[in-house]
CSV table of C-alpha atoms and ligand atoms in Angstrom, one decimal:
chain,number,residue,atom,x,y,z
I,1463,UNK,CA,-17.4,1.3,18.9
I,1464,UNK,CA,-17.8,2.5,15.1
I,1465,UNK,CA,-15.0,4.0,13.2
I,1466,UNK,CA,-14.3,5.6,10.4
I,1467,UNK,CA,-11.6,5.2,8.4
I,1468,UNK,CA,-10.2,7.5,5.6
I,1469,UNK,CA,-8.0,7.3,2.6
I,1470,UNK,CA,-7.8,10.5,1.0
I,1471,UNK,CA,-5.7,10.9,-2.3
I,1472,UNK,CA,-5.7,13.8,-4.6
I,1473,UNK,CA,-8.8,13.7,-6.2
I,1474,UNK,CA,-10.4,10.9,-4.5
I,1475,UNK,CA,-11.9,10.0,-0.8
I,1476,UNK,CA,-12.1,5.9,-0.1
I,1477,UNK,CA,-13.5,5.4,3.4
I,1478,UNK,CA,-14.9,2.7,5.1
I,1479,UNK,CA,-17.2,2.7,8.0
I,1480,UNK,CA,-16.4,-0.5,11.0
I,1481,UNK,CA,-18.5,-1.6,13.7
I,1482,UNK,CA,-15.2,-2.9,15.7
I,1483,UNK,CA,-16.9,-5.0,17.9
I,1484,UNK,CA,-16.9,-7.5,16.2
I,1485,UNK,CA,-14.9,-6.1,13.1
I,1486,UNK,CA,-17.3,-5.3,10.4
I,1487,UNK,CA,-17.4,-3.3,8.1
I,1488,UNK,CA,-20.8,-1.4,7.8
I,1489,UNK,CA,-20.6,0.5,4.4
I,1490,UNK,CA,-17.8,1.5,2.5
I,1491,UNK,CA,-17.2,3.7,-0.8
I,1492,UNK,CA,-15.6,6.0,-2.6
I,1493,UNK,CA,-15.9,10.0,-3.9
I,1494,UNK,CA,-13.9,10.0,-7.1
I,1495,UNK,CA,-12.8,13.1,-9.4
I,1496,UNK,CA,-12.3,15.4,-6.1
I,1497,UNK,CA,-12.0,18.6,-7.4
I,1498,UNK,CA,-13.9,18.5,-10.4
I,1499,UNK,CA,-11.7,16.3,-13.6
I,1500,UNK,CA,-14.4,14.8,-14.8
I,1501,UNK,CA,-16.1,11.5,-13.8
I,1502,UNK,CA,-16.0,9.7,-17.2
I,1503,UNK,CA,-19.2,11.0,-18.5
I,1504,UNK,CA,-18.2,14.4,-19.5
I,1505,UNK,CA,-20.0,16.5,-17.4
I,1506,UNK,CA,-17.1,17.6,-15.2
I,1507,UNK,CA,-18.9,16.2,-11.8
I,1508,UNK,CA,-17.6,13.9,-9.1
I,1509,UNK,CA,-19.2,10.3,-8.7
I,1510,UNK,CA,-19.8,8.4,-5.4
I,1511,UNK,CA,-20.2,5.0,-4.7
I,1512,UNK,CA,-21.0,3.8,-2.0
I,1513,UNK,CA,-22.1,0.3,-0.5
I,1514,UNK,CA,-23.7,-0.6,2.9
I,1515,UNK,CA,-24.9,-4.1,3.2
I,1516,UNK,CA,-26.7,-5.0,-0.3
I,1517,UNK,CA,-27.2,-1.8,-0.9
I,1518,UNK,CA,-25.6,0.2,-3.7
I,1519,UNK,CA,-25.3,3.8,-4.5
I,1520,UNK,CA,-23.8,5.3,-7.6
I,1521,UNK,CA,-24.3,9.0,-8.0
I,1522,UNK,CA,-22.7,11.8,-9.7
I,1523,UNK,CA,-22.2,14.5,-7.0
I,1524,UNK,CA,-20.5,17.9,-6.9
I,1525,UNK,CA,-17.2,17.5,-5.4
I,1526,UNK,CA,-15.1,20.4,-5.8
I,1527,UNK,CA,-12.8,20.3,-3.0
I,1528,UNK,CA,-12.1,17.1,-0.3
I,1529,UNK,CA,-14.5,19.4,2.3
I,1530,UNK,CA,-17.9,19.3,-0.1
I,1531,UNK,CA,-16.5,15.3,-0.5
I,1532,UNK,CA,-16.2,14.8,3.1
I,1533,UNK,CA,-19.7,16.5,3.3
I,1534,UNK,CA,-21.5,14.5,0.9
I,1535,UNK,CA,-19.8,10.8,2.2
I,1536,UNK,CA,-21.1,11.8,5.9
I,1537,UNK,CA,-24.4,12.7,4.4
I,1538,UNK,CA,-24.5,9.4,2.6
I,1539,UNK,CA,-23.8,7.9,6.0
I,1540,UNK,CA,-26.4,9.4,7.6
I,1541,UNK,CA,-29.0,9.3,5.0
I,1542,UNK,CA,-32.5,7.9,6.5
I,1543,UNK,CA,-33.1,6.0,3.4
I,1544,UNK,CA,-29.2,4.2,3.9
I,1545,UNK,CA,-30.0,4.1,7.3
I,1546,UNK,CA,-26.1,3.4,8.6
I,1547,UNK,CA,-26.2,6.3,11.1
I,1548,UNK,CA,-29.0,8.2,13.0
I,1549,UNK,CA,-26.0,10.5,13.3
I,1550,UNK,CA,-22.2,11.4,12.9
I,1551,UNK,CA,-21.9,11.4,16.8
I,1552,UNK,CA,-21.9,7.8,16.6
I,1553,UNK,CA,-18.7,7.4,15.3
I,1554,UNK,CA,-16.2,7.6,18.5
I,1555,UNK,CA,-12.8,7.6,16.4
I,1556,UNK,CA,-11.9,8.7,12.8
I,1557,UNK,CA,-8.6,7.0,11.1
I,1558,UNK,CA,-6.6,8.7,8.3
I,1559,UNK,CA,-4.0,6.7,6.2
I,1560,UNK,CA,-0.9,9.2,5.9
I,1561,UNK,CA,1.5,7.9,3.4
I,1562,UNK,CA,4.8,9.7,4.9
I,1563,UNK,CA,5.6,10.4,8.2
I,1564,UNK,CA,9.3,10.9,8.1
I,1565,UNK,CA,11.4,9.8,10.7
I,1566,UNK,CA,9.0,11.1,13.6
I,1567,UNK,CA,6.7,8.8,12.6
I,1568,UNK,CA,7.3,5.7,14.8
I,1569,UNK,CA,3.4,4.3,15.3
I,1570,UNK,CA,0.1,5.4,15.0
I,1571,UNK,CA,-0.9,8.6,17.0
I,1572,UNK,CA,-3.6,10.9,17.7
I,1573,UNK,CA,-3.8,14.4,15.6
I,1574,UNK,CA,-3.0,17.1,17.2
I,1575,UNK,CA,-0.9,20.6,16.0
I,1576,UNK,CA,2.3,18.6,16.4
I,1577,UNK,CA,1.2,15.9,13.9
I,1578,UNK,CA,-0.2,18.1,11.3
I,1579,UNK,CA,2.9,20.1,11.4
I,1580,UNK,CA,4.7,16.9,10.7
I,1581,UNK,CA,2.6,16.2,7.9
I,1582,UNK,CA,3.3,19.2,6.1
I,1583,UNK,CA,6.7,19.2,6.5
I,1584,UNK,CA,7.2,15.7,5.2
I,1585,UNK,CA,5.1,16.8,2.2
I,1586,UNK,CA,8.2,17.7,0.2
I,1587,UNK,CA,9.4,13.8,0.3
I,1588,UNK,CA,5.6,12.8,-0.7
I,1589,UNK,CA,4.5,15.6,-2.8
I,1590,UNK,CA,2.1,13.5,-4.7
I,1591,UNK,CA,0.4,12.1,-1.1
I,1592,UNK,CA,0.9,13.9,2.1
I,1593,UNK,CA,-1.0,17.5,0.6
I,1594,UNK,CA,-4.4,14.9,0.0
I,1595,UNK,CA,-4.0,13.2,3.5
I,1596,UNK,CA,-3.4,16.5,4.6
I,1597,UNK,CA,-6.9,17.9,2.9
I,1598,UNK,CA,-8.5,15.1,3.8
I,1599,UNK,CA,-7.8,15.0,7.8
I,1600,UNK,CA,-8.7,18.9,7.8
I,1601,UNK,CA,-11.8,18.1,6.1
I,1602,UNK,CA,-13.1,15.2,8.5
I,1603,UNK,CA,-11.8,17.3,11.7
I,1604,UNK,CA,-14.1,20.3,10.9
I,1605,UNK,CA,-17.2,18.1,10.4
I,1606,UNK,CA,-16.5,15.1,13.1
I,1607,UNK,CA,-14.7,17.4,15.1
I,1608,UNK,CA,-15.5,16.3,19.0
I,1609,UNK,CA,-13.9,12.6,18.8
I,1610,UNK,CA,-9.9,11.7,18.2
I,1611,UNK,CA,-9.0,11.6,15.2
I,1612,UNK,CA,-5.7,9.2,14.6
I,1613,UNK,CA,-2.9,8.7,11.7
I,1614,UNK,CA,-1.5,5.7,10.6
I,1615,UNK,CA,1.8,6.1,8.5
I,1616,UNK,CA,2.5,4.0,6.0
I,1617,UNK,CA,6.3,4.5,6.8
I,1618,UNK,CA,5.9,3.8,10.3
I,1619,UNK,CA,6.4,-0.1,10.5
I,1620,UNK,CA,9.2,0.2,8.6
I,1621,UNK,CA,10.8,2.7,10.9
I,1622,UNK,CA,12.7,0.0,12.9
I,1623,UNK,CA,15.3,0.0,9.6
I,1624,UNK,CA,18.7,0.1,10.8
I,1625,UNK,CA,21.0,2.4,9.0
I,1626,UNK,CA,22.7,-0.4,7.5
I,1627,UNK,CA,19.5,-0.8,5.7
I,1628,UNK,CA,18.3,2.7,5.4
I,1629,UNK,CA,21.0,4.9,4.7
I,1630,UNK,CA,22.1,5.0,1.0
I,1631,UNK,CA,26.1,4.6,0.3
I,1632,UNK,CA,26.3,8.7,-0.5
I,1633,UNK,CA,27.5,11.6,1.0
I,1634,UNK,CA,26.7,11.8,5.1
I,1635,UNK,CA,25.7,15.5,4.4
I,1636,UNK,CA,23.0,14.4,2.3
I,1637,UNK,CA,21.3,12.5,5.0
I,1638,UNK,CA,21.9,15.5,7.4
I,1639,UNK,CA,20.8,17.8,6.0
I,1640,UNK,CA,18.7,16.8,3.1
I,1641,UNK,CA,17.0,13.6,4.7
I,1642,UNK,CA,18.1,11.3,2.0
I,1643,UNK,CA,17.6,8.1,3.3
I,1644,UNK,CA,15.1,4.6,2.4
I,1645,UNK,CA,11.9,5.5,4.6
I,1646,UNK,CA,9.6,2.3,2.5
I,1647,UNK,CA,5.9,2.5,2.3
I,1648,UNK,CA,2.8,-0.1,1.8
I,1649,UNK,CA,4.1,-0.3,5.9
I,1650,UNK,CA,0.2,-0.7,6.9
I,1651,UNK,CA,-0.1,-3.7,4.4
I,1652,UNK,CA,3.0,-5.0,5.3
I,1653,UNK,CA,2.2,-5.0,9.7
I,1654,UNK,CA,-1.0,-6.4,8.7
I,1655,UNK,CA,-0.1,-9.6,7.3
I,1656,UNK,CA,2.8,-10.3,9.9
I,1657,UNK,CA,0.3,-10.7,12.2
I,1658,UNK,CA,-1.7,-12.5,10.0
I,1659,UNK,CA,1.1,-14.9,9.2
I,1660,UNK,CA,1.9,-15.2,13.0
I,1661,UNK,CA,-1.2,-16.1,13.8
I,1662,UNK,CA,-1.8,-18.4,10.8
I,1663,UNK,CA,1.8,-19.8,11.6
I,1664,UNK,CA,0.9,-20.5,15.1
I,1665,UNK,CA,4.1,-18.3,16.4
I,1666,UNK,CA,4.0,-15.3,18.4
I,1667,UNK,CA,4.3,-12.3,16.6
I,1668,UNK,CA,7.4,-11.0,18.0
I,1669,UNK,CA,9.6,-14.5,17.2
I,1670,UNK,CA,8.2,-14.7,13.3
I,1671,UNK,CA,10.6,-14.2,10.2
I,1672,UNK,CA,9.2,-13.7,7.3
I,1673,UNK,CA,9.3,-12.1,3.6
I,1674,UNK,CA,6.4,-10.2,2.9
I,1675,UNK,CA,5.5,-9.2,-0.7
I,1676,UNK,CA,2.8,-6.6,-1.5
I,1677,UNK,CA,2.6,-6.6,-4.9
I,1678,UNK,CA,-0.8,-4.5,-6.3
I,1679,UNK,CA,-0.2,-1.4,-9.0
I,1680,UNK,CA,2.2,-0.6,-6.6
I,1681,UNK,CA,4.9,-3.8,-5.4
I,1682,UNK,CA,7.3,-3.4,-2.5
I,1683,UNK,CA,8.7,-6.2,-0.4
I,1684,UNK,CA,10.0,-6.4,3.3
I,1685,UNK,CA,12.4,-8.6,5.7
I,1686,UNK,CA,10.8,-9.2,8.8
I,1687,UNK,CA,13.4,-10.9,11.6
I,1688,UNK,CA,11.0,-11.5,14.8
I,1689,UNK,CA,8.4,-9.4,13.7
I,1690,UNK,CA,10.0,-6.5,13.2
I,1691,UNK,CA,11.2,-5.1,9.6
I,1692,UNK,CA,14.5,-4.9,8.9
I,1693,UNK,CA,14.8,-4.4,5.2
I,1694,UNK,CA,12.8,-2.7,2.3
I,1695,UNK,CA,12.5,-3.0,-1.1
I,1696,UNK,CA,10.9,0.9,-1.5
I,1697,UNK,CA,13.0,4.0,-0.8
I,1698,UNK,CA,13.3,7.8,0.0
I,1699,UNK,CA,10.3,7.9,-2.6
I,1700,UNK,CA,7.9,4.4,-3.7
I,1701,UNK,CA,10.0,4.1,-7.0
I,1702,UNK,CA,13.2,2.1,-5.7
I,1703,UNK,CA,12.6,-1.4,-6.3
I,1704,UNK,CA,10.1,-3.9,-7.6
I,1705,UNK,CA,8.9,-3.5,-11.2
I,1706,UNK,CA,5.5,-2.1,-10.5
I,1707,UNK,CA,2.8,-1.3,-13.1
I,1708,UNK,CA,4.2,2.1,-14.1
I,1709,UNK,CA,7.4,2.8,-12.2
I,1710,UNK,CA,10.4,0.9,-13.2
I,1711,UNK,CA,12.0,0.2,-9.6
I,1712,UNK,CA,15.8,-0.4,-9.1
I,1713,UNK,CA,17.8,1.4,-12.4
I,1714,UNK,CA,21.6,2.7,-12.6
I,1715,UNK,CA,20.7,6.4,-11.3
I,1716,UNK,CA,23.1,7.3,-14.1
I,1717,UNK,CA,20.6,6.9,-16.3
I,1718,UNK,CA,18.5,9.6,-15.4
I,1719,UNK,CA,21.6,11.7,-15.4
I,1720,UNK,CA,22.2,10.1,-19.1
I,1721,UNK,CA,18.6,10.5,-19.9
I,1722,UNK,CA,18.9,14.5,-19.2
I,1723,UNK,CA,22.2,14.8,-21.2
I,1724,UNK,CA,20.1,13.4,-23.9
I,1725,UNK,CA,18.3,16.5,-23.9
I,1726,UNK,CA,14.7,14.8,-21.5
I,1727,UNK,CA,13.6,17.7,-19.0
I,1728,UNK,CA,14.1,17.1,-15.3
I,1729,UNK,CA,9.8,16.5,-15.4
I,1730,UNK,CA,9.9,14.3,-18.2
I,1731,UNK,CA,12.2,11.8,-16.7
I,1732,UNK,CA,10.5,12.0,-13.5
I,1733,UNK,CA,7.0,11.5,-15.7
I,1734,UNK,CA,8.7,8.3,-17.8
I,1735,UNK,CA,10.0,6.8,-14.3
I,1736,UNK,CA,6.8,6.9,-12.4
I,1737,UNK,CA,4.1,6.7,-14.8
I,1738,UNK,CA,5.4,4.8,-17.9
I,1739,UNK,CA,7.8,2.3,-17.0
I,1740,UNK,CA,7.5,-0.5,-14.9
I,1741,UNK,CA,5.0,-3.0,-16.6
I,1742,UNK,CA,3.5,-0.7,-18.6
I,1743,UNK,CA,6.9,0.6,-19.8
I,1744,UNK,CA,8.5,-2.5,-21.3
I,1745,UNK,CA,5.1,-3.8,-22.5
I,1746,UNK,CA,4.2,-1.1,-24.3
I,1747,UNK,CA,0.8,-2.5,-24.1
I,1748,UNK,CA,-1.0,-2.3,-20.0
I,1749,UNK,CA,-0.4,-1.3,-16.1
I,1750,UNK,CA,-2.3,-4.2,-15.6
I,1751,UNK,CA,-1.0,-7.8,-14.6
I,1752,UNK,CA,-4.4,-9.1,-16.2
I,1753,UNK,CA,-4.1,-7.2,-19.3
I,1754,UNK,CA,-0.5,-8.7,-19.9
I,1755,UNK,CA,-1.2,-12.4,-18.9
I,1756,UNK,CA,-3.8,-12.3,-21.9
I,1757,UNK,CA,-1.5,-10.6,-24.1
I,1758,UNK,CA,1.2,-12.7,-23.2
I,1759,UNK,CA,-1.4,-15.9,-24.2
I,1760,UNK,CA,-2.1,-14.3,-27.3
I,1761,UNK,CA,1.9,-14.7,-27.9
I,1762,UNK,CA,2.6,-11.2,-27.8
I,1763,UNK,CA,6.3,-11.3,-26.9
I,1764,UNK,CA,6.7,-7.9,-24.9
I,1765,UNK,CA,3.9,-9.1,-22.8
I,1766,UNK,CA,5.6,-12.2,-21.7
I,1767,UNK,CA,9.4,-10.1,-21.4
I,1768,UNK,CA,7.2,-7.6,-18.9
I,1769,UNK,CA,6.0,-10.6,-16.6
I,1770,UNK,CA,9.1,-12.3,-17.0
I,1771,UNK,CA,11.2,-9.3,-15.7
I,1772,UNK,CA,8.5,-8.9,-12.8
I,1773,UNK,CA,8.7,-12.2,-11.5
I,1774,UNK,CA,12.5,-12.3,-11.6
I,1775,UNK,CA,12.9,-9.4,-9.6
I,1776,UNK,CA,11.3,-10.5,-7.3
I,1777,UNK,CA,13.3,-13.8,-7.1
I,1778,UNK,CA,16.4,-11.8,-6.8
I,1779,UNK,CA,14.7,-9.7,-4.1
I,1780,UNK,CA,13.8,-12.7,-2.5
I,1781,UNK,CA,17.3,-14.3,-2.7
I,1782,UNK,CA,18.8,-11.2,-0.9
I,1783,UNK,CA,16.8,-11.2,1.6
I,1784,UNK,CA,16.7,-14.9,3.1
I,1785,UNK,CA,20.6,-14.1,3.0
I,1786,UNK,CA,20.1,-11.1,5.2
I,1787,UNK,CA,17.4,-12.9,7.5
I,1788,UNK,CA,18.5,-15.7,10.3
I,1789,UNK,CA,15.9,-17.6,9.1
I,1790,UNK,CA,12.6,-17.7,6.8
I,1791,UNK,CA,9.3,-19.2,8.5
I,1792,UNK,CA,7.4,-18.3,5.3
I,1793,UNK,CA,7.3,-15.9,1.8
I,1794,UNK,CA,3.9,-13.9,2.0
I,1795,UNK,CA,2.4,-12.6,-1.1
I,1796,UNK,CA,-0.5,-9.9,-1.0
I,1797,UNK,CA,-2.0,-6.9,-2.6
I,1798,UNK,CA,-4.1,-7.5,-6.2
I,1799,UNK,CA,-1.2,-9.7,-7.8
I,1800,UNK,CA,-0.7,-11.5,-4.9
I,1801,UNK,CA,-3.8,-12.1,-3.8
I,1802,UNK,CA,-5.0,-13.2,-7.3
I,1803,UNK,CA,-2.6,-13.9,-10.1
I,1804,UNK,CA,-2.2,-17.7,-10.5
I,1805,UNK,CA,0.2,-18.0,-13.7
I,1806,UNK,CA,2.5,-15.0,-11.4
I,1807,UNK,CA,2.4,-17.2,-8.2
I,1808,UNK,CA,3.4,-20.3,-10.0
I,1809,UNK,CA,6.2,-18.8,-11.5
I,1810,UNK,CA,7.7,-17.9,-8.3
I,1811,UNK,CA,7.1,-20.9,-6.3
I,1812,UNK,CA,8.8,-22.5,-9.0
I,1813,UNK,CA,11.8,-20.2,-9.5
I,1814,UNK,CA,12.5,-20.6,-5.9
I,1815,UNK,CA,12.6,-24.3,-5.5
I,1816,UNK,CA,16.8,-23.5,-5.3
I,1817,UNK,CA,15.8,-22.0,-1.9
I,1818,UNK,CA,13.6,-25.0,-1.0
I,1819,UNK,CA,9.7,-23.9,-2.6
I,1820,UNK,CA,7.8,-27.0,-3.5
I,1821,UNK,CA,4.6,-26.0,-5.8
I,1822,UNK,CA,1.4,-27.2,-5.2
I,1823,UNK,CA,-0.6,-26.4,-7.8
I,1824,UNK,CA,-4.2,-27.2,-6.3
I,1825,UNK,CA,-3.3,-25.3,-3.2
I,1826,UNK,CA,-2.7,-22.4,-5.7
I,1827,UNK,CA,-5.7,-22.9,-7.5
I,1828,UNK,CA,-7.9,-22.8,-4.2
I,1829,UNK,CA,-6.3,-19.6,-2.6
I,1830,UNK,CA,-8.1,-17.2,-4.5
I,1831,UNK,CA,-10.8,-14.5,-3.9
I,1832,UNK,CA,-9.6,-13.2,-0.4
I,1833,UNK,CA,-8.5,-16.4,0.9
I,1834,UNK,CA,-5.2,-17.2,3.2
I,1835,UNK,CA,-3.4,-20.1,2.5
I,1836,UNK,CA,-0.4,-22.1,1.4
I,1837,UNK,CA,0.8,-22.7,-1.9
I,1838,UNK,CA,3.3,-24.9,-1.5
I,1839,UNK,CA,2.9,-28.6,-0.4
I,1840,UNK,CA,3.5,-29.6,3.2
I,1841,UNK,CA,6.8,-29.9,4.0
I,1842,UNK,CA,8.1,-27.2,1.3
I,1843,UNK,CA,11.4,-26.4,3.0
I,1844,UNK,CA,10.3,-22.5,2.0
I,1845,UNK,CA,6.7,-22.2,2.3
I,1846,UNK,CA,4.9,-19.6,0.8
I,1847,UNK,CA,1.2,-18.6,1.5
I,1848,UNK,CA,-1.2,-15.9,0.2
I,1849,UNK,CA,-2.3,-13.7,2.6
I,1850,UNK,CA,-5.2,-11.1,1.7
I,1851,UNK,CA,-3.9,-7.8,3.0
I,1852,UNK,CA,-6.8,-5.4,5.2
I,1853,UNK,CA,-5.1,-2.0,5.6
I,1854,UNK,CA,-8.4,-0.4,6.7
I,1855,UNK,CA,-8.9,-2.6,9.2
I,1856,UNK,CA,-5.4,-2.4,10.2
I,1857,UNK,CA,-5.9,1.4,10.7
I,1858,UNK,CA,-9.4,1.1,12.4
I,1859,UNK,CA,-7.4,-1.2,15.4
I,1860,UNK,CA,-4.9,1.3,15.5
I,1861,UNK,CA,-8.1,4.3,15.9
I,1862,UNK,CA,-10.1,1.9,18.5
I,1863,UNK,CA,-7.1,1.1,20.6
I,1864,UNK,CA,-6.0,4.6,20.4
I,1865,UNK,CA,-9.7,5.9,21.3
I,1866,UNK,CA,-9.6,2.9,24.2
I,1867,UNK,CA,-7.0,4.7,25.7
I,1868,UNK,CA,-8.7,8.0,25.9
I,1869,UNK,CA,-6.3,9.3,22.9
M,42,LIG,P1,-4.1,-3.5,-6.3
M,42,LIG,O1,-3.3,-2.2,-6.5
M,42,LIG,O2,-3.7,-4.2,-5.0
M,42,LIG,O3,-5.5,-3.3,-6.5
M,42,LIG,O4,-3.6,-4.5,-7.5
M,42,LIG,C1,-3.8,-4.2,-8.8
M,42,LIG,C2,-3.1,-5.2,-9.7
M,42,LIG,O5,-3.6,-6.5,-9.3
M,42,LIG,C3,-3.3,-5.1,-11.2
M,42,LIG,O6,-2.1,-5.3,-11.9
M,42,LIG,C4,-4.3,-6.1,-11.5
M,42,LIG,O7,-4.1,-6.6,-12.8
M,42,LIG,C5,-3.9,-7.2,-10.5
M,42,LIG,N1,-5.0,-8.2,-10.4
M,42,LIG,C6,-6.1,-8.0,-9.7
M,42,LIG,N2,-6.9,-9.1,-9.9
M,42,LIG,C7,-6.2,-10.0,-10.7
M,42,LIG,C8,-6.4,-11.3,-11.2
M,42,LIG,N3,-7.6,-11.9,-11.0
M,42,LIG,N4,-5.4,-11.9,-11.9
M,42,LIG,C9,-4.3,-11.2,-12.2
M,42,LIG,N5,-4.0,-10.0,-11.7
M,42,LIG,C10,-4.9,-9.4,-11.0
């Protein structure tokens, strides 16, 4: 069975293409500058890229809306010279990452009105997501349109919240009413190395208690008790929390409120918040965990406060929740910074040896470049592993068991 999947964000299209017999992925890419902003080169065009096999494709196409992208990625597919697909009837099942689904949203489900309507009316908590998905699902329905097409809501694993957890400690109207409550996101990443770690742990997926850690541009963390999440470090919207490239996670909401008094717009502080604070905020210098591991060698002292103040809120986030859990089988780290920043990953491991971490530093060294592993020595009383996080084929599962069933 092949399936495509599809990421759709405001001005991109990432999809990838999986033969899911045996779970490979045939070609992959990605339509940038949807909708015309440019592609770099100053001629206002979009630019693909696009990879099947050893084959590479960079092009700048003309991508004014996600329908002409949609169009051009299926004709890329389909291209004799590419040689993929003979046609788009081949693919039996399209997958769409949709980054809120509210509190409907407790799995995976086929597309129907019902969805969609769900979509949009969510949009108002993901303003910045849900409108792309949106674009992005109507596009690939009108040109694959004969074959279930299936969501996958980044909120849905961590639906299983309680209230304790989810509810914030303010008026009960504003829940009512407004919806104001933690809904979390990353959920696909998260569910994805759960069963990862079960299976690597050699415990059934349902009986596994973990603390999962995807930490890319964006960084969220969840509690897992017997496979199921029970706390989130991400909120009503993907600011509360971690330190993240450009959003600052967990503040005093007073200082927004101080922040206005001070004469800042309602935009502006919404604009510092999300896109210059976090890393890039107290650095002053990059987004980029790479960027500020060289800075920080080069002695510049901002550098090495930004890295410092990510890694130790992520002890503390840590620390909270092997209090809340009944036990910890293992810490997982994931995402870009997970996945591949040594100096980050020692740092932790060795700020939580009070909670039982033992470093090993050639383990560390060895579990780069998509690898699963360990990182701390046998016997650490709290191991840790790196686990490299698939959301696409996470969603293409979700699409071919979905499809299985006849929708
Ligand atoms: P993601 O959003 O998952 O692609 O992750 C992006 C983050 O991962 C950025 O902060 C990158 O600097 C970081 N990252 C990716 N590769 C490395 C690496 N080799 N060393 C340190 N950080 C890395």
């Amino acid at each position: 069975m092949k399936v495509f999947v599809v990421n759709c964000g405001s001005s991109s299209i990432k999809y990838q293409l999986f033969s899911m017999t045996n779970e490979v992925v045939l070609a992959k890419g990605i339509v940038e500058r949807v909708g015309g902003g440019g592609n770099g080169n100053g001629n206002g065009r979009g630019r693909l890229m696009h990879t099947a096999g050893s084959s590479h494709i960079g092009l700048d196409v003309d991508a004014p809306n996600h329908t002409a992208a949609m169009r051009i990625i299926l004709d890329t597919l389909t291209d004799p010279k590419v040689g993929i697909l003979k046609s788009v009837d081949e693919i039996e099942g399209v997958g769409h990452r949709v980054v809120h689904g509210g509190e409907e949203a407790e799995k995976s489900t086929r597309i129907d009105e019902t969805i969609l309507d769900a979509i949009r009316r969510n949009a108002q908590l993901a303003p910045l997501h849900n409108p792309p998905n949106l674009a992005g699902i109507e596009a690939a329905m009108a040109a694959i349109p004969n074959v279930p097409h299936v969501a996958v809501f980044d909120t849905a694993f961590l639906s299983t919240l309680p209230p304790r957890a989810h509810r914030y400690a303010v008026p009960a109207e504003w829940y009512s009413k407004y919806r104001v409550r933690k809904y979390g996101f990353h959920g696909t990443s998260h569910r994805y190395v759960t069963l990862r770690a079960a299976d690597l742990l050699g415990k059934p997926a349902d009986s596994v208690n973990l603390i999962t850690c995807h930490l890319g541009n964006g960084c969220s963390m969840t509690a897992i008790a017997n496979g199921r999440a029970v706390d989130h470090s991400m909120g009503m919207t993907p600011l509360e929390g971690l330190i993240m490239g450009t959003r600052s996670g967990d503040l005093d909401p007073a200082v927004v409120l101080y922040m206005i008094s001070q004469g800042f717009s309602h935009q502006d502080v919404d604009k510092a918040l999300n896109k210059h604070s976090g890393l890039e905020g107290v650095s002053g210098l990059s987004n980029d965990m790479r960027d500020l591991l060289e800075y920080r060698e080069k002695g510049e002292k901002s550098a090495e406060l930004a890295v410092e103040m990510f890694v130790y809120r992520l002890v503390k986030y840590v620390g909270a929740y092997y209090a809340v859990l009944p036990n910890v089988d293992a810490v997982v780290l994931t995402g870009g910074i997970g996945e591949n920043s040594l100096p980050v990953r020692k740092m932790f491991c060795q700020q939580l040896a009070s909670l039982g971490a033992t470093p090993d530093e050639d383990r560390n060294l060895s579990t780069v470049g998509g690898k699963a592993g360990p990182i701390t020595a046998n016997g650490s009383r709290l191991p840790i592993w790196v686990i490299p996080t698939n959301e696409e084929l996470m969603i293409a599962r979700d699409t071919r068991r979905i499809v299985a069933q006849g929708g």
